[in-house]
PDB file of C-alpha atoms in Angstrom:
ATOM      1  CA  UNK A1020      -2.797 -33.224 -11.743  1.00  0.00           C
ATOM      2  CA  UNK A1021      -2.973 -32.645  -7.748  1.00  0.00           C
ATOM      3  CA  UNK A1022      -0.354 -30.205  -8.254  1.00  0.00           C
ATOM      4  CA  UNK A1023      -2.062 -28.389 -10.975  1.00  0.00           C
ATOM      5  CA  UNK A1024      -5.045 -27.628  -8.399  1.00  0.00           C
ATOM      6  CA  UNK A1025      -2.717 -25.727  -6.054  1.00  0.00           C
ATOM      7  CA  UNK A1026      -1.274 -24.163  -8.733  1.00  0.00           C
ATOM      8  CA  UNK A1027      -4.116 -22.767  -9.543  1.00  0.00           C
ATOM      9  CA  UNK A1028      -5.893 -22.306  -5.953  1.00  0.00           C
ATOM     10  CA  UNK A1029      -2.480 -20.370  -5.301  1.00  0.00           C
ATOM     11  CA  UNK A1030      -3.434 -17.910  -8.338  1.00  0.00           C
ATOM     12  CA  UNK A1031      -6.943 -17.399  -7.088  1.00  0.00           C
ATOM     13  CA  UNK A1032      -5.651 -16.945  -3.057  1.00  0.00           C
ATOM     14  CA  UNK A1033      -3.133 -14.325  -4.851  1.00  0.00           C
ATOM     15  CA  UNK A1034      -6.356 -12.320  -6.822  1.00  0.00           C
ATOM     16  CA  UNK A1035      -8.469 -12.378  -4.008  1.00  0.00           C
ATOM     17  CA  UNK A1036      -5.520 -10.228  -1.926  1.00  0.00           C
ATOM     18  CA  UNK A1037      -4.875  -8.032  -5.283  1.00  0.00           C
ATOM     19  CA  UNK A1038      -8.577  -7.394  -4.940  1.00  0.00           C
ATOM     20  CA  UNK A1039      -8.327  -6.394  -1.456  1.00  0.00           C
ATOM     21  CA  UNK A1040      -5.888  -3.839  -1.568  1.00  0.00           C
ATOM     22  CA  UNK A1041      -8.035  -2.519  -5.284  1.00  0.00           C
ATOM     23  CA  UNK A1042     -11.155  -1.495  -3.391  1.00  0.00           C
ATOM     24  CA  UNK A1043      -9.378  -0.170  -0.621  1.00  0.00           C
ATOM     25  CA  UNK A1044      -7.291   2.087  -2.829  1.00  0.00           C
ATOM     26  CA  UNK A1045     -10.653   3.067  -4.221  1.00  0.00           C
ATOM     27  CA  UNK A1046     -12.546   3.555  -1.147  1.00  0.00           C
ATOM     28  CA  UNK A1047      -9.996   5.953   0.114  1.00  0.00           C
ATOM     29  CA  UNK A1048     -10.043   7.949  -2.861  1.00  0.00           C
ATOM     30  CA  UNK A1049     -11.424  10.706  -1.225  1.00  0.00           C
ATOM     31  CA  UNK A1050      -9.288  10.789   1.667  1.00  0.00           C
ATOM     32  CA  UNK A1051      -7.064  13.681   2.232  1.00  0.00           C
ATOM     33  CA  UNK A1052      -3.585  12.900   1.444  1.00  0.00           C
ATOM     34  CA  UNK A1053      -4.291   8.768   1.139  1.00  0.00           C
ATOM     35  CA  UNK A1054      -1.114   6.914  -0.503  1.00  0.00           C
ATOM     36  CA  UNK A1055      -2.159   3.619  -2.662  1.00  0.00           C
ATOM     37  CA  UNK A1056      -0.987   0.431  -2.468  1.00  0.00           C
ATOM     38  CA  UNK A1057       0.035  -2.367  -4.797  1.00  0.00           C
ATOM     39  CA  UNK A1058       0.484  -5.909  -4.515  1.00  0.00           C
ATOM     40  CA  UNK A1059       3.351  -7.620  -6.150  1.00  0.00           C
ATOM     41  CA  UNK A1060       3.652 -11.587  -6.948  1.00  0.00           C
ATOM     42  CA  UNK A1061       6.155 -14.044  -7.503  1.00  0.00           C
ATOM     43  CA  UNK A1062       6.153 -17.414  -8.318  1.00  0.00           C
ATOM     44  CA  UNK A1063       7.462 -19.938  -6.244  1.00  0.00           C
ATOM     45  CA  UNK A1064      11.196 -21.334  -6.651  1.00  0.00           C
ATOM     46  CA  UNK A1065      11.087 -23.959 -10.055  1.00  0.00           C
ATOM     47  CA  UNK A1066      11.654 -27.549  -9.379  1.00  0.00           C
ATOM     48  CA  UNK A1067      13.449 -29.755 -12.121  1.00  0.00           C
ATOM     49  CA  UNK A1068      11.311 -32.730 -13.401  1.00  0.00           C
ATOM     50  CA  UNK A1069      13.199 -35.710 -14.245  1.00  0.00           C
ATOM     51  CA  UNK A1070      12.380 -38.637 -16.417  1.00  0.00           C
ATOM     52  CA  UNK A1071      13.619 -41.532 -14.915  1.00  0.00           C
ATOM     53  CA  UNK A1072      12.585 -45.650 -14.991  1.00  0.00           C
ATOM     54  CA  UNK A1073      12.093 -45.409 -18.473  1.00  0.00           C
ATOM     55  CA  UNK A1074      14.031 -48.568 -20.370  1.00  0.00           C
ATOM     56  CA  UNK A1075      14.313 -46.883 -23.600  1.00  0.00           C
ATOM     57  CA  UNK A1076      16.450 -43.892 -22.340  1.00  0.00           C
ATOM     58  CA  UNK A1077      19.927 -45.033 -21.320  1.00  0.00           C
ATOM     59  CA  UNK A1078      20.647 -42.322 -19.096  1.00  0.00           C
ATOM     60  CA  UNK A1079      18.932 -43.129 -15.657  1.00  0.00           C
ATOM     61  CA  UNK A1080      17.714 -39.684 -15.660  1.00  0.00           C
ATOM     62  CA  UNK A1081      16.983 -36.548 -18.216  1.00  0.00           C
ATOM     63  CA  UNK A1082      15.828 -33.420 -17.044  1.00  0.00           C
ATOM     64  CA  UNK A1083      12.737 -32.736 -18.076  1.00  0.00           C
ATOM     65  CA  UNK A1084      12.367 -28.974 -17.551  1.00  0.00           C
ATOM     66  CA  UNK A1085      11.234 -26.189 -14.610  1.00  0.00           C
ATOM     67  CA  UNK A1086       8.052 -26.687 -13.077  1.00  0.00           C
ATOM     68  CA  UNK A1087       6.565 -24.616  -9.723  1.00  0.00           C
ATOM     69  CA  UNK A1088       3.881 -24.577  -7.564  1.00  0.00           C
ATOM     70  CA  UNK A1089       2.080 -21.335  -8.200  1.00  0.00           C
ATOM     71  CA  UNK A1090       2.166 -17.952  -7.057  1.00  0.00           C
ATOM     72  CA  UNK A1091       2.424 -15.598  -3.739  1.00  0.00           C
ATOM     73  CA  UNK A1092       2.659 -12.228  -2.439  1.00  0.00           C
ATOM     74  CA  UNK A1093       5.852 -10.826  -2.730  1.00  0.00           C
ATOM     75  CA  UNK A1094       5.084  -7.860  -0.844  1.00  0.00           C
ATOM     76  CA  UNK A1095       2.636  -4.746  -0.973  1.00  0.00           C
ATOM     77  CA  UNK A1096       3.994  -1.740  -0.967  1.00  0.00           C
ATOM     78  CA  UNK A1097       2.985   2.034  -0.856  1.00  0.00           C
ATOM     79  CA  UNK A1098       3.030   4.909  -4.183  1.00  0.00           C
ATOM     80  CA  UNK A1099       4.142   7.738  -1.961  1.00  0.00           C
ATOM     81  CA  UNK A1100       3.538   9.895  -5.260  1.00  0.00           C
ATOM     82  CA  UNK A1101       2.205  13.802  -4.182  1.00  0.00           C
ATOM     83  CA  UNK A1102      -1.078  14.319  -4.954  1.00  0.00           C
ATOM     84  CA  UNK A1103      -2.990  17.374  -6.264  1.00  0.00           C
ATOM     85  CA  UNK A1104      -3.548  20.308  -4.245  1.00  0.00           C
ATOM     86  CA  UNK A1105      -6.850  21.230  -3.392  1.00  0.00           C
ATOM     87  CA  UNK A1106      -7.703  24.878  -2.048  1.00  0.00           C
ATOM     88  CA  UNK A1107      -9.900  24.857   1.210  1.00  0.00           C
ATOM     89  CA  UNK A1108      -9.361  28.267   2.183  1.00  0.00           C
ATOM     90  CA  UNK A1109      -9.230  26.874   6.170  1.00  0.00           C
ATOM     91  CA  UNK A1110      -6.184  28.493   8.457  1.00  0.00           C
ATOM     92  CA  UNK A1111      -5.731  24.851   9.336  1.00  0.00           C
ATOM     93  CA  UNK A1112      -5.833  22.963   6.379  1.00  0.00           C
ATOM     94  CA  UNK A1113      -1.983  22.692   5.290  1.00  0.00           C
ATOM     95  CA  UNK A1114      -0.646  20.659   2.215  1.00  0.00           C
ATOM     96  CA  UNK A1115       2.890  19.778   1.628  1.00  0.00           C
ATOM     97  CA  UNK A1116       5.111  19.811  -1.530  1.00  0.00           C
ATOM     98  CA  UNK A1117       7.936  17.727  -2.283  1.00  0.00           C
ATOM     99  CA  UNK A1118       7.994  14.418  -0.269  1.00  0.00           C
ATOM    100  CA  UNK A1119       8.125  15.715   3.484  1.00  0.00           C
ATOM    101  CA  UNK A1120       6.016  14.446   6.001  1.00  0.00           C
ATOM    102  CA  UNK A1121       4.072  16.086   9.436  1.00  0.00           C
ATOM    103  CA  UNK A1122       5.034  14.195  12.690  1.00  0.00           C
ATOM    104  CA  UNK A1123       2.381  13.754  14.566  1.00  0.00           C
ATOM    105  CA  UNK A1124       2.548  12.927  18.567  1.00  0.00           C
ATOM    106  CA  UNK A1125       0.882  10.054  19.640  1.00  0.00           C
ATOM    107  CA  UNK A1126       0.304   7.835  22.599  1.00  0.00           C
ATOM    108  CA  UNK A1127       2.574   5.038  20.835  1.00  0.00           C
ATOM    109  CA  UNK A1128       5.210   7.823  19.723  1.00  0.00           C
ATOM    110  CA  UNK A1129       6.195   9.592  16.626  1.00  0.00           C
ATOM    111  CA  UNK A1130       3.960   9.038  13.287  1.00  0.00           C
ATOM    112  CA  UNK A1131       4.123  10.354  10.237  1.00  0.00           C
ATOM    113  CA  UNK A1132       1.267  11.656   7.765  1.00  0.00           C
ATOM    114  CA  UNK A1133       0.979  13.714   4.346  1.00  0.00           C
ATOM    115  CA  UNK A1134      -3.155  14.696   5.882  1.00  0.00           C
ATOM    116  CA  UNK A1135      -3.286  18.083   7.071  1.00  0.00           C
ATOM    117  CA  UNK A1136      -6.748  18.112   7.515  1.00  0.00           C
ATOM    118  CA  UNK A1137      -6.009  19.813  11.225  1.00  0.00           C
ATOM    119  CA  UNK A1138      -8.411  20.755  13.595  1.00  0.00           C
ATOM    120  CA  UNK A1139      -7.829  23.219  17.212  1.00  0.00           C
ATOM    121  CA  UNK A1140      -8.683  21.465  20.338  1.00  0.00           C
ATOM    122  CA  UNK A1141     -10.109  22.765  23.254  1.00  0.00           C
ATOM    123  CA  UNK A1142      -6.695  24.168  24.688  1.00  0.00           C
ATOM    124  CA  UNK A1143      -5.932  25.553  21.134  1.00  0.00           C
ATOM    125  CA  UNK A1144      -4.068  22.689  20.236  1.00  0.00           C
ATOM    126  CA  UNK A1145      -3.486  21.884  16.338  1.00  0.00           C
ATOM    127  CA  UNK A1146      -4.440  18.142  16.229  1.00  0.00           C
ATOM    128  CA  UNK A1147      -5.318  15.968  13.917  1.00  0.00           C
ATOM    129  CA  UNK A1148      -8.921  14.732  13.260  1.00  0.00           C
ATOM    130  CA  UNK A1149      -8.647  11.661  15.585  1.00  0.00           C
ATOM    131  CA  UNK A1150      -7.210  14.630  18.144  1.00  0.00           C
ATOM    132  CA  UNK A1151      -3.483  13.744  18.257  1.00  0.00           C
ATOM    133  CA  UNK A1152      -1.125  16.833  18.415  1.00  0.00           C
ATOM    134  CA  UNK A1153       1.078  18.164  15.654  1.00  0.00           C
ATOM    135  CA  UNK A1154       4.509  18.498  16.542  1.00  0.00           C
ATOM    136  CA  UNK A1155       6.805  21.496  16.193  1.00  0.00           C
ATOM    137  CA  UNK A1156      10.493  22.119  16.697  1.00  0.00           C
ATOM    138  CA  UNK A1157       9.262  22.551  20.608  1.00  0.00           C
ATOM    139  CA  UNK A1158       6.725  20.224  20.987  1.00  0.00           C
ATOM    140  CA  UNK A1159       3.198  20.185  20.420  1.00  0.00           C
ATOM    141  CA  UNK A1160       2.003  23.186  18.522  1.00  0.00           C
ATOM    142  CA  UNK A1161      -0.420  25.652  21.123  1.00  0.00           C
ATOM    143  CA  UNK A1162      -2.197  27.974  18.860  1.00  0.00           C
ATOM    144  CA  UNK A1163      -4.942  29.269  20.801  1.00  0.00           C
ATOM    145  CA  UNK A1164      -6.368  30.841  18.034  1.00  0.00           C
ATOM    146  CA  UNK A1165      -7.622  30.158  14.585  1.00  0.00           C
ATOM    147  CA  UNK A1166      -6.694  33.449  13.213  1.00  0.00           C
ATOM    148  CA  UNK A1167      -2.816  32.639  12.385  1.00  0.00           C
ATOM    149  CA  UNK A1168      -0.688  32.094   9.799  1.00  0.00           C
ATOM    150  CA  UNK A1169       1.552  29.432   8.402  1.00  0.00           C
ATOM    151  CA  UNK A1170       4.602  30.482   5.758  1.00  0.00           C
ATOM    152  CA  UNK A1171       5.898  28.405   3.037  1.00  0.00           C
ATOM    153  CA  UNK A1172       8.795  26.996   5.423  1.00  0.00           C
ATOM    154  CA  UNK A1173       6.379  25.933   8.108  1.00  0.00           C
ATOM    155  CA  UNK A1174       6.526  28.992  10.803  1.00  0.00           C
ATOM    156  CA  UNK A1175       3.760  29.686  12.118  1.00  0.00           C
ATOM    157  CA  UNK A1176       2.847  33.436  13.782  1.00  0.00           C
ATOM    158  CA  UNK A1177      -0.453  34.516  15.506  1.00  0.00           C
ATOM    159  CA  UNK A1178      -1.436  38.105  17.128  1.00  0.00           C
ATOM    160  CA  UNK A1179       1.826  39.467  15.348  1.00  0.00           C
ATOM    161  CA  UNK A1180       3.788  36.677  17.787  1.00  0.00           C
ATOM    162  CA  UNK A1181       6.140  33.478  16.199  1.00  0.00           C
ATOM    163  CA  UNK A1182       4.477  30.621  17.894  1.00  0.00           C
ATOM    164  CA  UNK A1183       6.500  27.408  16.712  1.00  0.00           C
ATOM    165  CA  UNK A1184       7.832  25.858  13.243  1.00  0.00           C
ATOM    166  CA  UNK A1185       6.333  22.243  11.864  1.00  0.00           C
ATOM    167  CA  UNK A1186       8.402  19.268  12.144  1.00  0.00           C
ATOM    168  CA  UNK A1187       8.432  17.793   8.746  1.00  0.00           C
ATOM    169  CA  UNK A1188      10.602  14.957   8.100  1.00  0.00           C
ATOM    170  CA  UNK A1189      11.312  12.839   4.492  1.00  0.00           C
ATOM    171  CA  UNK A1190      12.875   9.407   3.899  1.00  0.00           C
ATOM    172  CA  UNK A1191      15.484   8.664   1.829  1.00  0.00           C
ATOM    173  CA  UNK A1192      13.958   4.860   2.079  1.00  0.00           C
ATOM    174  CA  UNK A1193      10.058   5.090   1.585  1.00  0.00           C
ATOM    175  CA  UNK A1194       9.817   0.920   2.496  1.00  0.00           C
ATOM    176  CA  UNK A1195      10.457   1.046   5.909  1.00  0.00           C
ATOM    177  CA  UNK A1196       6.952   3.193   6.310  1.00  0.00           C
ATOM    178  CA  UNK A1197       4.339   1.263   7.324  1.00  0.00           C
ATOM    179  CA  UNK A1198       0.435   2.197   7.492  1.00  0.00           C
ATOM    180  CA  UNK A1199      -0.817   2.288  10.765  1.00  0.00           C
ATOM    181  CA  UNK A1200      -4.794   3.242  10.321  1.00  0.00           C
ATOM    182  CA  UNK A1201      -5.849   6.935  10.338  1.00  0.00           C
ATOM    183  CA  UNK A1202      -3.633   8.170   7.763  1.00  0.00           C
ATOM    184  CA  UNK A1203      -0.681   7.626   9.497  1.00  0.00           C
ATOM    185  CA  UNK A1204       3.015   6.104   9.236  1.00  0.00           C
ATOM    186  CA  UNK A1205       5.476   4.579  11.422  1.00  0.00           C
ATOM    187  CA  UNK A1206       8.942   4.027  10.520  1.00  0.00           C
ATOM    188  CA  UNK A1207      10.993   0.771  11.007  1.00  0.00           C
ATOM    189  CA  UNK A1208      14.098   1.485  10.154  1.00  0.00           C
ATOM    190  CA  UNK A1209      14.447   3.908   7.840  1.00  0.00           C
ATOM    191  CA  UNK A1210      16.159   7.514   9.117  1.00  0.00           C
ATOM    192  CA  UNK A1211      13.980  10.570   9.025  1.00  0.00           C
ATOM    193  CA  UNK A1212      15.861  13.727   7.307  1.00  0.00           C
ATOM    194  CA  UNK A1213      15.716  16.917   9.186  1.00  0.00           C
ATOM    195  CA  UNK A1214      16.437  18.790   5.963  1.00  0.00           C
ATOM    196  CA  UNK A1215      12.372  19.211   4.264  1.00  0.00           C
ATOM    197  CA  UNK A1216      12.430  19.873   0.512  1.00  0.00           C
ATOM    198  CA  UNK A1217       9.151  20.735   0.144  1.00  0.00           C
ATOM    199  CA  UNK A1218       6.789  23.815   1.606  1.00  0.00           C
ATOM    200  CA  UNK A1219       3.630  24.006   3.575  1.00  0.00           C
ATOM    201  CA  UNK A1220       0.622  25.707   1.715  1.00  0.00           C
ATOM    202  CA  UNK A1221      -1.565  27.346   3.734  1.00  0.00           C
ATOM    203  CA  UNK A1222      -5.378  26.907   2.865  1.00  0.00           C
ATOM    204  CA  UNK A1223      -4.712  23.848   1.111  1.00  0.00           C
ATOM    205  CA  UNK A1224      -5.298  19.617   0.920  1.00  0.00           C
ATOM    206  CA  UNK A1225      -3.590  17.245  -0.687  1.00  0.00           C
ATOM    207  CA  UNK A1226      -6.181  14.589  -2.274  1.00  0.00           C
ATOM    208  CA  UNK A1227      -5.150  11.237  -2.653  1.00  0.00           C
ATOM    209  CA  UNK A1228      -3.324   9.669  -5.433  1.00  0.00           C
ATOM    210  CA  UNK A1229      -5.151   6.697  -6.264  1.00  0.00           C
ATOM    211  CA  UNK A1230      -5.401   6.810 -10.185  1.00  0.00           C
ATOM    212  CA  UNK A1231      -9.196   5.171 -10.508  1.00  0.00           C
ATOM    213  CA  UNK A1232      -8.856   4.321 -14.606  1.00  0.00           C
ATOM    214  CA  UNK A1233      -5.700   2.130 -13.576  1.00  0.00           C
ATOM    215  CA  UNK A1234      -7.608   0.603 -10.242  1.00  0.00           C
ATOM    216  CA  UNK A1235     -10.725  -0.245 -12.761  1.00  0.00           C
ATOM    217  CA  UNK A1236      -8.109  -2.103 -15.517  1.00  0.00           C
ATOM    218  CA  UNK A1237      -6.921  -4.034 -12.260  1.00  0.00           C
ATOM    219  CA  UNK A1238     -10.009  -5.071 -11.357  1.00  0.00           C
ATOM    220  CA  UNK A1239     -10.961  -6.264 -14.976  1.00  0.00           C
ATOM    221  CA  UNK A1240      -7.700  -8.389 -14.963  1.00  0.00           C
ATOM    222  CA  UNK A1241      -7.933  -9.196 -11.407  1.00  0.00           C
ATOM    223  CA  UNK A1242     -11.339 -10.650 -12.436  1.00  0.00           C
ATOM    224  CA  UNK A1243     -10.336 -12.736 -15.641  1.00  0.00           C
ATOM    225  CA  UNK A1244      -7.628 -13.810 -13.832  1.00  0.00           C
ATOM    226  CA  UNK A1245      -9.487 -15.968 -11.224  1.00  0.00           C
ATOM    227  CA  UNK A1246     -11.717 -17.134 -13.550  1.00  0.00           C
ATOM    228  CA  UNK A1247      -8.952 -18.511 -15.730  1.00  0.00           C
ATOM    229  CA  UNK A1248      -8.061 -19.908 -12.305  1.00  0.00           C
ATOM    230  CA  UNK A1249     -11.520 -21.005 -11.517  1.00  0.00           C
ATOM    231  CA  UNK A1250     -11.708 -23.027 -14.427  1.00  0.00           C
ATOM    232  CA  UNK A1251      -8.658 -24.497 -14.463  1.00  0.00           C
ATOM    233  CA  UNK A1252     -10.011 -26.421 -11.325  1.00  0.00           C
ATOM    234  CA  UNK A1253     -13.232 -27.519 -13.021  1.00  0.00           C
ATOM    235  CA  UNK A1254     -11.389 -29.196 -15.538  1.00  0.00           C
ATOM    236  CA  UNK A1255      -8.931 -30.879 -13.419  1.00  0.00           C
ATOM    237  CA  UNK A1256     -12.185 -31.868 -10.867  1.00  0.00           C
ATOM    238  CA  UNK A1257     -13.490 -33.425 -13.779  1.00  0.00           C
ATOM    239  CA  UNK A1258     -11.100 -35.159 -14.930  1.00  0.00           C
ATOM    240  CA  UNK A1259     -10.372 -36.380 -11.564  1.00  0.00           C
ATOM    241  CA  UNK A1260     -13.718 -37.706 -11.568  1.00  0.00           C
ATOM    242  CA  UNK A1261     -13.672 -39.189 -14.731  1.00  0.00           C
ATOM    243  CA  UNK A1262     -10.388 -40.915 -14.035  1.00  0.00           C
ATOM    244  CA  UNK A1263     -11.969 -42.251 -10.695  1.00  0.00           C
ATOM    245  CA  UNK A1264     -15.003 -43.943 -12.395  1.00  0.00           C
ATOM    246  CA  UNK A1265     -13.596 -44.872 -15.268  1.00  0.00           C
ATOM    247  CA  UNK A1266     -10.701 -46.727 -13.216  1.00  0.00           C
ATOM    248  CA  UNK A1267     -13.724 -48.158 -10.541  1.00  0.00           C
ATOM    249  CA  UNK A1268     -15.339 -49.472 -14.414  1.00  0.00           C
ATOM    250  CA  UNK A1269     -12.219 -51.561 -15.280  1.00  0.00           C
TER     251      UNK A1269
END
C-alpha cells in the first residue's frame, strides 16, 4: 500500500512538470519565432513479485507478475516545426524558410534563433532585441542605415553597395539544441551545416508554433490525470487509517 502512494505521488510530480512546460508553450504564443516543448514520461524499470512462504505451493517461489514504482520525465524536448509567416512590412524584420537558423554573437559565443525581430543600434548595427549582433559571413552585420535590402539568399545591399551575407546554419540533429532564454539556442554537440535550405523573407515574422487546441486537450488530461492521482492517495490514506485503528481496536 506504501508503494501505491509513490506510485501515485510520482504521477502527480510528473503532471505538475507537463503543466509547466503547457502554460509556457501558451504564454509564448505570441512570441516571434517561439518553438514548443513537450514532456515525455516513462515508467520506471518493472520489478518481479514473487510468492514465496506459502505451504500450499511446492515451489519455494512463483512469479507473480511486473510491478513498478511510477512514472518520470523522460526528457522534454523541442517541435522545431516552421511557423506561419507574418508580413510586417519592417526592412528589419526577416523570417526564414526551411529549417535554417540566424547565429547570433553573444558575450558567451555563438547562438542560434529562428526570431528575426531585428532592431539597428546606435552604430547601425543589426541586433537583436536584447541588442546582441547578427552575424554575417564577416562578422557582425554594420548597416548604418535602415533603408537596405535583404534577398532571398540572405545578401544584404544598402546605397547600391553589398554590405555582408547572413550566417544561417541548420542541424541535421535538432536534440542537441538547447533553450537558453531570449529566443535563443546553443548547441551541444550537434554540427551546424553551412549549406541553408531555406530563404530569408524580407518584411516578414515567423509566429510561433504552439498549436493552442492541442495545449488546451493537454491541460484537460493533464488535469484529470492528477486528480485520478489525487484520489488514489485519499483512498490509500484512508485505508491506512482505518487499518491503524482498527488494528489499535483488536
Amino acid at each position: 500500500m506504501i508503494r501505491g502512494l509513490y506510485t501515485a505521488t510520482t504521477g502527480m510530480m510528473t503532471q505538475e512538470k507537463k503543466l509547466d512546460i503547457v502554460m509556457n508553450n501558451l504564454s509564448n504564443a505570441s512570441t516571434v519565432g517561439f518553438k514548443q516543448d513537450a514532456l515525455v514520461s516513462r515508467s520506471f524499470a518493472d520489478m518481479m513479485v514473487e510468492r514465496s512462504g506459502d505451504s500450499s505451493i511446492v515451489q519455494a517461489s512463483r512469479e507473480v507478475g511486473p510491478l513498478n514504482n511510477g512514472i518520470h520525465v523522460d526528457q522534454v524536448y523541442t517541435n522545431f516545426t516552421s511557423g506561419s509567416l507574418s508580413e510586417t512590412g519592417s526592412s528589419t524584420d526577416l523570417a526564414l524558410t526551411g529549417d535554417d537558423f540566424f547565429v547570433i554573437g553573444t558575450s558567451q559565443g555563438d547562438r542560434y534563433t529562428r526570431s528575426g525581430s531585428f532592431t539597428l543600434d546606435a552604430e547601425g548595427y543589426l541586433t537583436t532585441a536584447e541588442g546582441d549582433r547578427v552575424l554575417g559571413q564577416n562578422g557582425a552585420i554594420q548597416i548604418g542605415t535602415a533603408d537596405f535590402a535583404v534577398d532571398s539568399q540572405g545578401w544584404i545591399s544598402a546605397g547600391g553597395q553589398t554590405i555582408d551575407q547572413l550566417r544561417r546554419v541548420s542541424f541535421t540533429d535538432t536534440t542537441g539544441l538547447r533553450k537558453e532564454g531570449g529566443n535563443l539556442y546553443s548547441s551541444s554537440g550537434g554540427q551546424a551545416a553551412q549549406a541553408p535550405d531555406g530563404q530569408v523573407r524580407q518584411g516578414y515574422l515567423e509566429t510561433a508554433n504552439v498549436d493552442l487546441a492541442d495545449q488546451m486537450v493537454s491541460l484537460i488530461e493533464i488535469q484529470r490525470s492528477y486528480e485520478i492521482n489525487q484520489r488514489v492517495i485519499q483512498i490509500m490514506d484512508d485505508k491506512l487509517g482505518r487499518s491503524v485503528n482498527d488494528i489499535g481496536r483488536v
